[in-house]
Structures are given as C-alpha cells and as structure tokens.
CSV table of C-alpha atoms in Angstrom, one decimal:
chain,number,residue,atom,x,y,z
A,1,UNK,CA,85.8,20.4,-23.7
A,2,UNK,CA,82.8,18.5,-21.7
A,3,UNK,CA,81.8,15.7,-23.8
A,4,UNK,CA,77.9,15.1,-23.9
A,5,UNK,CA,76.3,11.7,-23.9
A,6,UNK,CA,73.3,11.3,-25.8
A,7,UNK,CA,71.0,7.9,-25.9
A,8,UNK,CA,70.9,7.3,-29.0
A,9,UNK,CA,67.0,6.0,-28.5
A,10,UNK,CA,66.4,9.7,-28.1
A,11,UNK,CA,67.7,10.5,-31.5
A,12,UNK,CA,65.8,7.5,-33.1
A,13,UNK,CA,62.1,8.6,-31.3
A,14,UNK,CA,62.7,12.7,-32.3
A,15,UNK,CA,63.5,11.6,-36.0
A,16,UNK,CA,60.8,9.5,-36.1
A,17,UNK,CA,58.5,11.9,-34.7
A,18,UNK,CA,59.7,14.7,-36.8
A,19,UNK,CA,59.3,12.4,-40.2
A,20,UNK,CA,55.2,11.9,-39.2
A,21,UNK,CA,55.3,15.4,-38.7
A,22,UNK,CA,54.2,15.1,-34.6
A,23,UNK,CA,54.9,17.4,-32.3
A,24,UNK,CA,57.6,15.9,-29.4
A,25,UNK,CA,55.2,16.9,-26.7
A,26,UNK,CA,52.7,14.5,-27.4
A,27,UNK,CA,54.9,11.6,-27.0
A,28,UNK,CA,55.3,12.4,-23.3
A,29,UNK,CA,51.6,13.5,-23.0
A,30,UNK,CA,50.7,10.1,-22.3
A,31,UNK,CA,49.1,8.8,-18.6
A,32,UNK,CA,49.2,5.5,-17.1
A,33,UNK,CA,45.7,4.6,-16.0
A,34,UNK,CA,44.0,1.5,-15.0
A,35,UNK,CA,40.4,1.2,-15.8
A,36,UNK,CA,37.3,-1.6,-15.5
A,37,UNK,CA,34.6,-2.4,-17.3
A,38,UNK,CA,31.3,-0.2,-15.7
A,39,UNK,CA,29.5,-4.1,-14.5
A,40,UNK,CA,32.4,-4.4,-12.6
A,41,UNK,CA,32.6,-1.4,-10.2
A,42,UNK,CA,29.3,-1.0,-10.0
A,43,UNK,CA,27.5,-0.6,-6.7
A,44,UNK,CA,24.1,-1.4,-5.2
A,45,UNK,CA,22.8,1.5,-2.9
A,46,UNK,CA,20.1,1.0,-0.6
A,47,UNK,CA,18.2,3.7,0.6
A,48,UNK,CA,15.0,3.2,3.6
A,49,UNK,CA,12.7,5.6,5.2
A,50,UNK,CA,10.3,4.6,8.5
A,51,UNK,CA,7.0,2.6,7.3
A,52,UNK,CA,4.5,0.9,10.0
A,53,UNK,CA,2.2,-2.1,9.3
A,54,UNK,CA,-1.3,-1.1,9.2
A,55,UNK,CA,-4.6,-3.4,9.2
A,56,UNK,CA,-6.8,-2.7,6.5
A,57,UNK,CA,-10.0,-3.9,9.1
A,58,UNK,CA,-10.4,-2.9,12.6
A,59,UNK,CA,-13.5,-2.5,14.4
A,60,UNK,CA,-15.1,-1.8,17.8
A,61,UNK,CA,-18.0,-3.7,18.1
A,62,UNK,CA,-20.8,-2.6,20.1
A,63,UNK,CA,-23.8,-2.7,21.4
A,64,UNK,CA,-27.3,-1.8,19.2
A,65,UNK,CA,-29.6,-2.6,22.2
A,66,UNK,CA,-29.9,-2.0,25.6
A,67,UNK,CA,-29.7,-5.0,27.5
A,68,UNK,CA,-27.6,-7.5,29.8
A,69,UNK,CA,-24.6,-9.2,28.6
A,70,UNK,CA,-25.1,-13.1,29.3
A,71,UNK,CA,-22.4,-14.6,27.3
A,72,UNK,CA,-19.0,-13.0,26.3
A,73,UNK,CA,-16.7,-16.5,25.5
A,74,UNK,CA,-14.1,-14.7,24.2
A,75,UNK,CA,-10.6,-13.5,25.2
A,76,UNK,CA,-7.6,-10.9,24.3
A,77,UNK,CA,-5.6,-12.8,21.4
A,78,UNK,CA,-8.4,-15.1,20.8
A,79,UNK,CA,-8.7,-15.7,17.1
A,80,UNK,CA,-11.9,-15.6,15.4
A,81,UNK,CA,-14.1,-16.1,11.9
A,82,UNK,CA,-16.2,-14.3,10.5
A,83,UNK,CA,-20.0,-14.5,12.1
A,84,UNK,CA,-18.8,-16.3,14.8
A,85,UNK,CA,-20.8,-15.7,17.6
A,86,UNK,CA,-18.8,-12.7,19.8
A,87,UNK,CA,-21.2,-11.5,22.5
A,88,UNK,CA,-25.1,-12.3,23.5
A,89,UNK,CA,-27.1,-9.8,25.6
A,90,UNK,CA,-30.3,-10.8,27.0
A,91,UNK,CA,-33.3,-10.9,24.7
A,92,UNK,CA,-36.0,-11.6,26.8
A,93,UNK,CA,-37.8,-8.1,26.4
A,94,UNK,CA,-36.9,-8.2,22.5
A,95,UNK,CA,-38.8,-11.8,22.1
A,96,UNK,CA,-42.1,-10.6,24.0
A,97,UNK,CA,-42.4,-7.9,21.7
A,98,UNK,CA,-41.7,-10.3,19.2
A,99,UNK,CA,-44.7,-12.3,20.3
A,100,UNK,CA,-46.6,-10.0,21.0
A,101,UNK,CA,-46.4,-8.4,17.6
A,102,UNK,CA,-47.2,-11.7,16.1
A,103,UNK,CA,-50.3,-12.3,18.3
A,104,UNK,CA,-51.6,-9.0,16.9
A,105,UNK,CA,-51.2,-9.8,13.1
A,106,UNK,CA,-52.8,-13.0,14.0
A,107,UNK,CA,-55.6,-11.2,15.2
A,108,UNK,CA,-55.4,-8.6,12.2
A,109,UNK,CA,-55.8,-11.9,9.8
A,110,UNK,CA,-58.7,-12.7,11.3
A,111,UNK,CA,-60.5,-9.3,10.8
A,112,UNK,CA,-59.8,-9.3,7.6
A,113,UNK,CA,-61.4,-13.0,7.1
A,114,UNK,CA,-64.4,-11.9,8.6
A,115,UNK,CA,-64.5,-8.2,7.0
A,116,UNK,CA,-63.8,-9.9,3.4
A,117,UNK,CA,-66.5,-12.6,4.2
A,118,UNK,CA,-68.9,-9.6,5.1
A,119,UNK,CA,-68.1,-7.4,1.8
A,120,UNK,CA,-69.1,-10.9,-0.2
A,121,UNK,CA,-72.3,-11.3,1.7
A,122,UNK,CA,-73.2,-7.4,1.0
A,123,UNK,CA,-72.3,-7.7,-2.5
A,124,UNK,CA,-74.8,-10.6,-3.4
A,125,UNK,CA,-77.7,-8.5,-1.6
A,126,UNK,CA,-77.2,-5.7,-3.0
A,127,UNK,CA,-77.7,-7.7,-6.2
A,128,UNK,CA,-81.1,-8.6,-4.8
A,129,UNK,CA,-81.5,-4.6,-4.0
A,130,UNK,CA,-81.4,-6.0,-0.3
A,131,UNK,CA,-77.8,-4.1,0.8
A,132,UNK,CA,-77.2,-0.1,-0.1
A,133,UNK,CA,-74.5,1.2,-2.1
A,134,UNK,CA,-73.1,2.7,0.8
A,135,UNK,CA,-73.0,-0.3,3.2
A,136,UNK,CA,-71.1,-2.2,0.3
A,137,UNK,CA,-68.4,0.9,0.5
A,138,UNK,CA,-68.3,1.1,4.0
A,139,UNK,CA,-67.7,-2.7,4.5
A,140,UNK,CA,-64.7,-1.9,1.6
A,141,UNK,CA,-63.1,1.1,3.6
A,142,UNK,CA,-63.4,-1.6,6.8
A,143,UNK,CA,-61.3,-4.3,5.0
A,144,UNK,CA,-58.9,-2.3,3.2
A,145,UNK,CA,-58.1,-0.3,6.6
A,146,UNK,CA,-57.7,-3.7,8.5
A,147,UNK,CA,-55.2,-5.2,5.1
A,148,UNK,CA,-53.2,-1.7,5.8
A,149,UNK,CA,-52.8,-2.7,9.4
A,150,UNK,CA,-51.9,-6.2,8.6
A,151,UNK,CA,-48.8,-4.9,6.1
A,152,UNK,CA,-47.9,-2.4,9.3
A,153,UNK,CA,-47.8,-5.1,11.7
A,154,UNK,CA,-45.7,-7.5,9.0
A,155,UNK,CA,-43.0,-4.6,9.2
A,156,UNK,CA,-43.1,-4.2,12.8
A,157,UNK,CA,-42.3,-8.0,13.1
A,158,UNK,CA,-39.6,-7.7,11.1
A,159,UNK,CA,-38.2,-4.8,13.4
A,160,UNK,CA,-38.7,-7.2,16.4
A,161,UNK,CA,-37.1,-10.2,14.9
A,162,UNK,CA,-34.0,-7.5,14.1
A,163,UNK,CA,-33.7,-6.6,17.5
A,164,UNK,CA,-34.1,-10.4,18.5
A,165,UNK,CA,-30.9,-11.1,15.9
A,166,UNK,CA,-29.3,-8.6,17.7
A,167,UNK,CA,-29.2,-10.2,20.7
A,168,UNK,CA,-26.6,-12.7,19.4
A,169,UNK,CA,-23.3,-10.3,17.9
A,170,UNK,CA,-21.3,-12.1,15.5
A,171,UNK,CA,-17.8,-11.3,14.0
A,172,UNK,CA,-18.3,-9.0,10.8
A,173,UNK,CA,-14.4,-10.1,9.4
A,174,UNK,CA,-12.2,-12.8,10.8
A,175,UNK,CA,-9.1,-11.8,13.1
A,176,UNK,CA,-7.6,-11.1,16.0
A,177,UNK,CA,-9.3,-10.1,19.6
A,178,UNK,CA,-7.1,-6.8,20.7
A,179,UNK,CA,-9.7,-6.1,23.7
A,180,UNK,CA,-12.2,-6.6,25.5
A,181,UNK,CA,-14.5,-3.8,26.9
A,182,UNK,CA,-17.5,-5.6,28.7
A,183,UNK,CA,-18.4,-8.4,31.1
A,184,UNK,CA,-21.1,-10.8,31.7
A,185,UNK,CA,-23.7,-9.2,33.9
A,186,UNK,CA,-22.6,-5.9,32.5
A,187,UNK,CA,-25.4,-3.8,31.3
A,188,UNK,CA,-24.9,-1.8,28.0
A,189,UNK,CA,-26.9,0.9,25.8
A,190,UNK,CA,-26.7,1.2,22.1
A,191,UNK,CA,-23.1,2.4,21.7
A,192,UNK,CA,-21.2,0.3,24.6
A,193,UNK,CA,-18.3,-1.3,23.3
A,194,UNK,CA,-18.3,-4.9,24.0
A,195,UNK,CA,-15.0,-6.0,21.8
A,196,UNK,CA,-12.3,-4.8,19.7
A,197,UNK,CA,-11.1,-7.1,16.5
A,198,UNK,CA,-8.1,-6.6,14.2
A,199,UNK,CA,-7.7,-8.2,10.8
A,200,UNK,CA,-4.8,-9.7,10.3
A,201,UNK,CA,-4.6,-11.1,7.1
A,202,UNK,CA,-5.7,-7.8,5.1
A,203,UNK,CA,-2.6,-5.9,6.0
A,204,UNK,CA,-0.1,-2.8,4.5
A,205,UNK,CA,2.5,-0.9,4.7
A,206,UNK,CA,2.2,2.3,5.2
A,207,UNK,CA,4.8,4.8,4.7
A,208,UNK,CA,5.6,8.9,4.2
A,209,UNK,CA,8.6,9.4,1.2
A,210,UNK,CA,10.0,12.3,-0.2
A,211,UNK,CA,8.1,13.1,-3.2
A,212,UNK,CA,11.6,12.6,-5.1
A,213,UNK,CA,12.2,9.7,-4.2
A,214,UNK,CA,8.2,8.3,-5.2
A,215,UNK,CA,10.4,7.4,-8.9
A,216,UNK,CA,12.9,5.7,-7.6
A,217,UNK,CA,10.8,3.4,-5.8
A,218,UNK,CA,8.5,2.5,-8.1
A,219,UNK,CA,11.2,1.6,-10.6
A,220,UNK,CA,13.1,-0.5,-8.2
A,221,UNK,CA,13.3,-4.0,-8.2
A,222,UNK,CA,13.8,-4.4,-4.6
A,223,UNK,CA,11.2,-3.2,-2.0
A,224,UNK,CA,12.0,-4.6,1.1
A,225,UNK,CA,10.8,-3.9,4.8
A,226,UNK,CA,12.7,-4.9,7.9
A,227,UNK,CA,11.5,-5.6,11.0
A,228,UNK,CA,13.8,-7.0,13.9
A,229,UNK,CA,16.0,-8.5,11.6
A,230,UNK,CA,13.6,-9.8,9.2
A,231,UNK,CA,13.1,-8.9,5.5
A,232,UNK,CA,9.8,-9.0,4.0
A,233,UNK,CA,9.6,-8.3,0.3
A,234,UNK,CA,7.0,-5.8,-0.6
A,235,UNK,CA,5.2,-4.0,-3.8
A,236,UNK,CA,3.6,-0.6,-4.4
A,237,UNK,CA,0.3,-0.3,-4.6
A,238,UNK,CA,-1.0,3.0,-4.3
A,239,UNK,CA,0.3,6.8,-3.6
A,240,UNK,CA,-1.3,9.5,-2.7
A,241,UNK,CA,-1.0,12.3,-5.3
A,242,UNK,CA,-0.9,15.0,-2.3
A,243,UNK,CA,2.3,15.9,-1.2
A,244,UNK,CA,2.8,17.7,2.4
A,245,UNK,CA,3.4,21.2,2.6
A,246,UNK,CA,5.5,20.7,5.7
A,247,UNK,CA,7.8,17.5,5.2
A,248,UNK,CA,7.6,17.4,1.6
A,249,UNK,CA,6.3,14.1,1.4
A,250,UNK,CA,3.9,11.6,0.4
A,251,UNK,CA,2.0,8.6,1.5
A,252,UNK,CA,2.5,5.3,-0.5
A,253,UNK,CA,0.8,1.7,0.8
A,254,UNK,CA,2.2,-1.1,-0.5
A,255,UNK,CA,1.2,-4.8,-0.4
A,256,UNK,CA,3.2,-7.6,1.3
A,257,UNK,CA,4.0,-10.0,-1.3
A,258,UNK,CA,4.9,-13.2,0.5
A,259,UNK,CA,5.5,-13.6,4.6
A,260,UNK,CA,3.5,-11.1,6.8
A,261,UNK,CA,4.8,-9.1,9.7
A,262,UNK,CA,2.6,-8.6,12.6
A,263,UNK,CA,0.1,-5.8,12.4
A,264,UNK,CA,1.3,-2.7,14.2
A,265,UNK,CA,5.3,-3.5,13.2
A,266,UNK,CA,7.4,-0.4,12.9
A,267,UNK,CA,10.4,-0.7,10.5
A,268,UNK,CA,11.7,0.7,7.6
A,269,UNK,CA,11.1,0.3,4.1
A,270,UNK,CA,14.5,-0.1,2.3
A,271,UNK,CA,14.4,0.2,-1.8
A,272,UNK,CA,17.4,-0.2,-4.3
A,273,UNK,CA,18.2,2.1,-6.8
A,274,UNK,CA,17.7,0.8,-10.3
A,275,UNK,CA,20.3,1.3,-12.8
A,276,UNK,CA,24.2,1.6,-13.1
A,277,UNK,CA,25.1,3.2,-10.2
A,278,UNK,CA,28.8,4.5,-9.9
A,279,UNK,CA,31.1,5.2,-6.2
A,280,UNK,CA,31.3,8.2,-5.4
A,281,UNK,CA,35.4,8.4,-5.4
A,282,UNK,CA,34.9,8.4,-9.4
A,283,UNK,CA,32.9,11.4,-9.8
A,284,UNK,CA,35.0,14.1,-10.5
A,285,UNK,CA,34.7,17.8,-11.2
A,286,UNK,CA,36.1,19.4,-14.8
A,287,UNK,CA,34.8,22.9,-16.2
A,288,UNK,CA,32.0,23.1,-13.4
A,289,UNK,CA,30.6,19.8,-14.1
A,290,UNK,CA,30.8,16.6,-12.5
A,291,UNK,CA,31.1,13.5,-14.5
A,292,UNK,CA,33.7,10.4,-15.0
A,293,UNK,CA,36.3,9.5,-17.3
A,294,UNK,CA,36.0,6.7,-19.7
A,295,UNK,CA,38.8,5.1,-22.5
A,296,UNK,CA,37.9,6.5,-25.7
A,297,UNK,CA,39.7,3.9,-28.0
A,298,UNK,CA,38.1,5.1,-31.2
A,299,UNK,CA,40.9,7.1,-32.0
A,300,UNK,CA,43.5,6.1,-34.6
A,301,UNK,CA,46.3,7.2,-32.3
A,302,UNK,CA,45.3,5.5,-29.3
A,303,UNK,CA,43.4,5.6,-26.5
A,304,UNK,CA,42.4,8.6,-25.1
A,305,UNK,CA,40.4,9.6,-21.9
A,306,UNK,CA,36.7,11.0,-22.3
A,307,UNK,CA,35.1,13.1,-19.8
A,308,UNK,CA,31.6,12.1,-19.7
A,309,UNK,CA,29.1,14.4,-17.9
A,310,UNK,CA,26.3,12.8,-15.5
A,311,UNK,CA,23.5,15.0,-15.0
A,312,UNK,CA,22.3,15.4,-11.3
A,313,UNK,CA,25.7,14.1,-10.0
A,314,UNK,CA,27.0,15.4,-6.7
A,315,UNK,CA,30.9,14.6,-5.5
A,316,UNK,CA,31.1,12.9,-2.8
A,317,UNK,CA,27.8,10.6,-3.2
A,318,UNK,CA,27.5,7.7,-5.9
A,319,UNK,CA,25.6,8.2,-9.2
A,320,UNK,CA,23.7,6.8,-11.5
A,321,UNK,CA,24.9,6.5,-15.4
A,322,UNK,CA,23.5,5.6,-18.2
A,323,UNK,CA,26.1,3.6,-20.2
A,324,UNK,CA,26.7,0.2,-21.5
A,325,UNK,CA,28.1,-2.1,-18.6
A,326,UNK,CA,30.9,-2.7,-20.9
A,327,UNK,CA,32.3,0.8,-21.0
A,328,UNK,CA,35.7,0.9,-19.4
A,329,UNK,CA,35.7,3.2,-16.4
A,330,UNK,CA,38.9,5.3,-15.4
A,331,UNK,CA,39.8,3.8,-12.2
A,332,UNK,CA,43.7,4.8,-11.2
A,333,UNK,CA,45.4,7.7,-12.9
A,334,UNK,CA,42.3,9.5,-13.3
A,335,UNK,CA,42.9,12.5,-11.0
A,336,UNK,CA,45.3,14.4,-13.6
A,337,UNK,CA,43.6,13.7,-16.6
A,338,UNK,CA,41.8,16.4,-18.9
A,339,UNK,CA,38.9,15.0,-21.7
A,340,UNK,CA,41.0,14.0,-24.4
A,341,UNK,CA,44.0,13.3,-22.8
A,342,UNK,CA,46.3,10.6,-24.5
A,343,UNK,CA,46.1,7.1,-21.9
A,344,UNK,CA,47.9,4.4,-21.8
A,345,UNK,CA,45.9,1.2,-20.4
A,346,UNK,CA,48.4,-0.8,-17.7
C-alpha cells in the first residue's frame, strides 16, 4: 500500500480556514505586487508646437513731399530713438512759400489797421450827419472781408510751416534700422520709402495651437520657447477666439517674461502639462476601459487591488490622474490582476 506524505502545515492552514469559515481558494488568490507612492513615478511631459518672434512696431517710413534727399546719416543695423532725426529732403521751395505766406498776412494786418482806422473815422461823422449809413456799412463789409483773409492766411502758414517740418523726418518709435531704400541726391514724391525700422524691445510670440491644447497651456506652469539652444520663459497673453477651419487651430501671442530673442526667431514653444501625470506602461485596459491599479488597504482582510478608471486615457501614451500623490500605484505584478484582487505588497 503507497504511503502518502502530507505536510502537516497543510493540515494546520485548511483547519484553520475551515474554522473562519473561508473558502481555501482565497488563500492562494493572493498576488505579489510591488507598488510606489503616485509623487514618485510621476512624469513631466513636455509638449511644443512652432512659434516665431514677432515685432509689435515696424514701419516704412517715407516720404510726404516731393523733394531732394540731402541728408540720410543712417545705416542697416543702426540703432535709433525715437524723433531722432532719420532723413532731410531739401526744403528750399517749402520755406519760400513759407515766407511768402507770411509777407502776405503781413500785408493783410496792415489793411485791416487802415480799414478799422477808416470805420472809426466814418463812425464819428456820421455822428455829425457828415458820413451816410451806407458808407459806415460798406467800410464794415471792407474790414471784416480783409479779418477773414487774415484767419485764411494764418492757416495757410500753418500748412507751410508743416511742410517745412517735414523736411526733417524723425523716428516715430525707437529701434532697429532693417533697410534702407533711398540715397542722398535721390529725388522722392509723397510715398518713396526712404527707411525701414523695427522695434525691438515691443516684441511677441506668436504661435498657431490646436484648439485642445489652448487649456493645457494656459494652466501650465512652464511656457518656454527655444531658440538655438536657448530657453526663454514666456506667458500668455491673448488668444484669438477664432479657430481655423482648416488646421484646427488657433493663434495665441504671448509675452516674453525675462531675456528677449531676436525679432524674427523661429522656434518652438514647448509647455508642460500640469497635474499628475502617469507613464504610459501603467495604463491598462479592464472591461473596455483604461485606467491603473492602486492598493486598496481599507479592507479588513488585507490589501486588495483597485482598478481606478482615468477618463480620456489612451494605452500607450502617459496620463493625467487626479489622485493624492500619496496613493500607492501598482507597479510590478500588475498585468494579472482583476479590481479587487487580494495583493500582497513585497
């Protein structure tokens, strides 16, 4: 007769479980898994679209006379100021006229002198019934015709002393010199460009973004741009509330908040995603939905593991969660487990 050896630990762990009344398959139900605290395995992910530096000012400045350039002392990269003097054109034709208007208010003053000092003569005669009603109102028509002359020549002066200031073209903003379009001797008409000027201090970034990921960015704590190796930290300041029916997209501007690239930079503008974010190799797939596992220790028997679903997650790409960085995340072991499942923590 074939003896049978039996461990008597067996017989001790089936009494014991048949005293509590537990059924012997939950003893050996039981999976060894390692798990971390969610601050610990969490990830930063950093995702960037293109984005170009833009100038907030930049002008063409021209010409509002026609005329002779006579002095042009500036060059491409020169850095100006504001008003500084950028071009003169000759203003010899501009100052005659200037002159010559004021010769004729000059001589407009002195006809109304002498047609005033005539309507006060008039006036005392015909006191003394020695001037007619009608000379006294015809002397009055003469002086206020000549005082509406005088305030037509006063404007005309001012148009000639604007056409004698633009002679001399100053800077309307400070910056940078990107061209230059004329040269002394050259003669211009209303219109001819003479430079071109950048602003260089009054810059952006300007960038096209998936409408879904506007959110994201907004909420994240890190806007960056890099250029050529360089990282220059960056906040939102406006977006466009039109999206584009083509790309899907829409245009944000954002302000440099410290250093400042070079106008006309072409980078990309890299933001992190705020939040808890898990790796992807822990998102898992039960019942159709993809979610994590967690250590439920709540239970009076043990630990257990908790499938917790994560709305929006996608296998294969990491995920945000919204949990407290202390809960413990199913790291190892975690492939065989059902929600529920009995764990024991190595």
């Amino acid at each position: 007769m074939k003896t049978i050896n039996i461990d008597p630990r067996r017989i001790l762990l089936f009494s014991g479980l048949l005293i509590a009344g537990l059924p012997m398959s939950s003893a050996f139900a039981q999976s060894r898994v390692q798990a971390e605290p969610l601050h610990q395995i969490k990830i930063p992910v950093n995702r960037s679209v293109p984005a170009e530096v833009i100038s907030l000012r930049q002008a063409t400045i021209s010409s509002q006379l026609t005329s002779t350039v006579v002095e042009l002392p500036l060059l491409v990269g020169d850095t100006i100021h504001k008003d500084e003097l950028i071009a003169e054109l000759d203003c010899s034709d501009n100052q005659l006229a200037l002159q010559q208007s004021g010769a004729e208010l000059s001589a407009l003053s002195s006809s109304r002198v002498l047609a005033r000092q005539q309507l006060d003569r008039l006036n005392k005669l015909r006191l003394s019934n020695n001037a007619s009603e009608e000379q006294v109102n015809q002397k009055q028509a003469e002086l206020n015709v000549v005082s509406a002359q005088i305030k037509g020549q006063s404007i005309a002066i001012n148009m000639a002393e604007r056409q004698v200031e633009k002679c001399r073209i100053h800077a309307p903003f400070s910056g940078v010199v990107t061209r230059v379009h004329s040269e002394v001797g050259n003669f211009v008409t209303p219109g001819s460009a003479i430079v071109s000027v950048v602003d260089t201090d009054n810059i952006e970034l300007s960038a096209r973004v998936g409408h879904t990921e506007i959110d994201p960015i907004i909420s994240s704590d890190s806007l960056l741009f890099l250029f050529q190796g360089q990282t220059f930290p960056v906040s939102t300041r406006a977006t466009l509330p039109v999206i584009d029916t083509t790309t899907q997209s829409q245009h944000m501007r954002l302000d440099f908040i410290d250093l400042k690239p070079p106008v006309g930079a072409i980078g990309r503008l890299q933001w992190s995603l705020s939040g808890n974010i898990l790796p992807a190799p822990f998102i898992l797939a039960r019942n159709n939905q993809n979610g994590v596992f967690i250590i439920d220790d709540s239970v009076d028997d043990g630990a257990v593991a908790r499938f917790v679903t994560i709305p929006g997650a996608k296998q294969g790409q990491p995920a945000a969660v919204v949990m407290d960085p202390d809960t413990r995340i199913i790291t190892d072991g975690r492939f065989g487990l059902a929600d529920g499942d009995a764990v024991i923590i190595d």
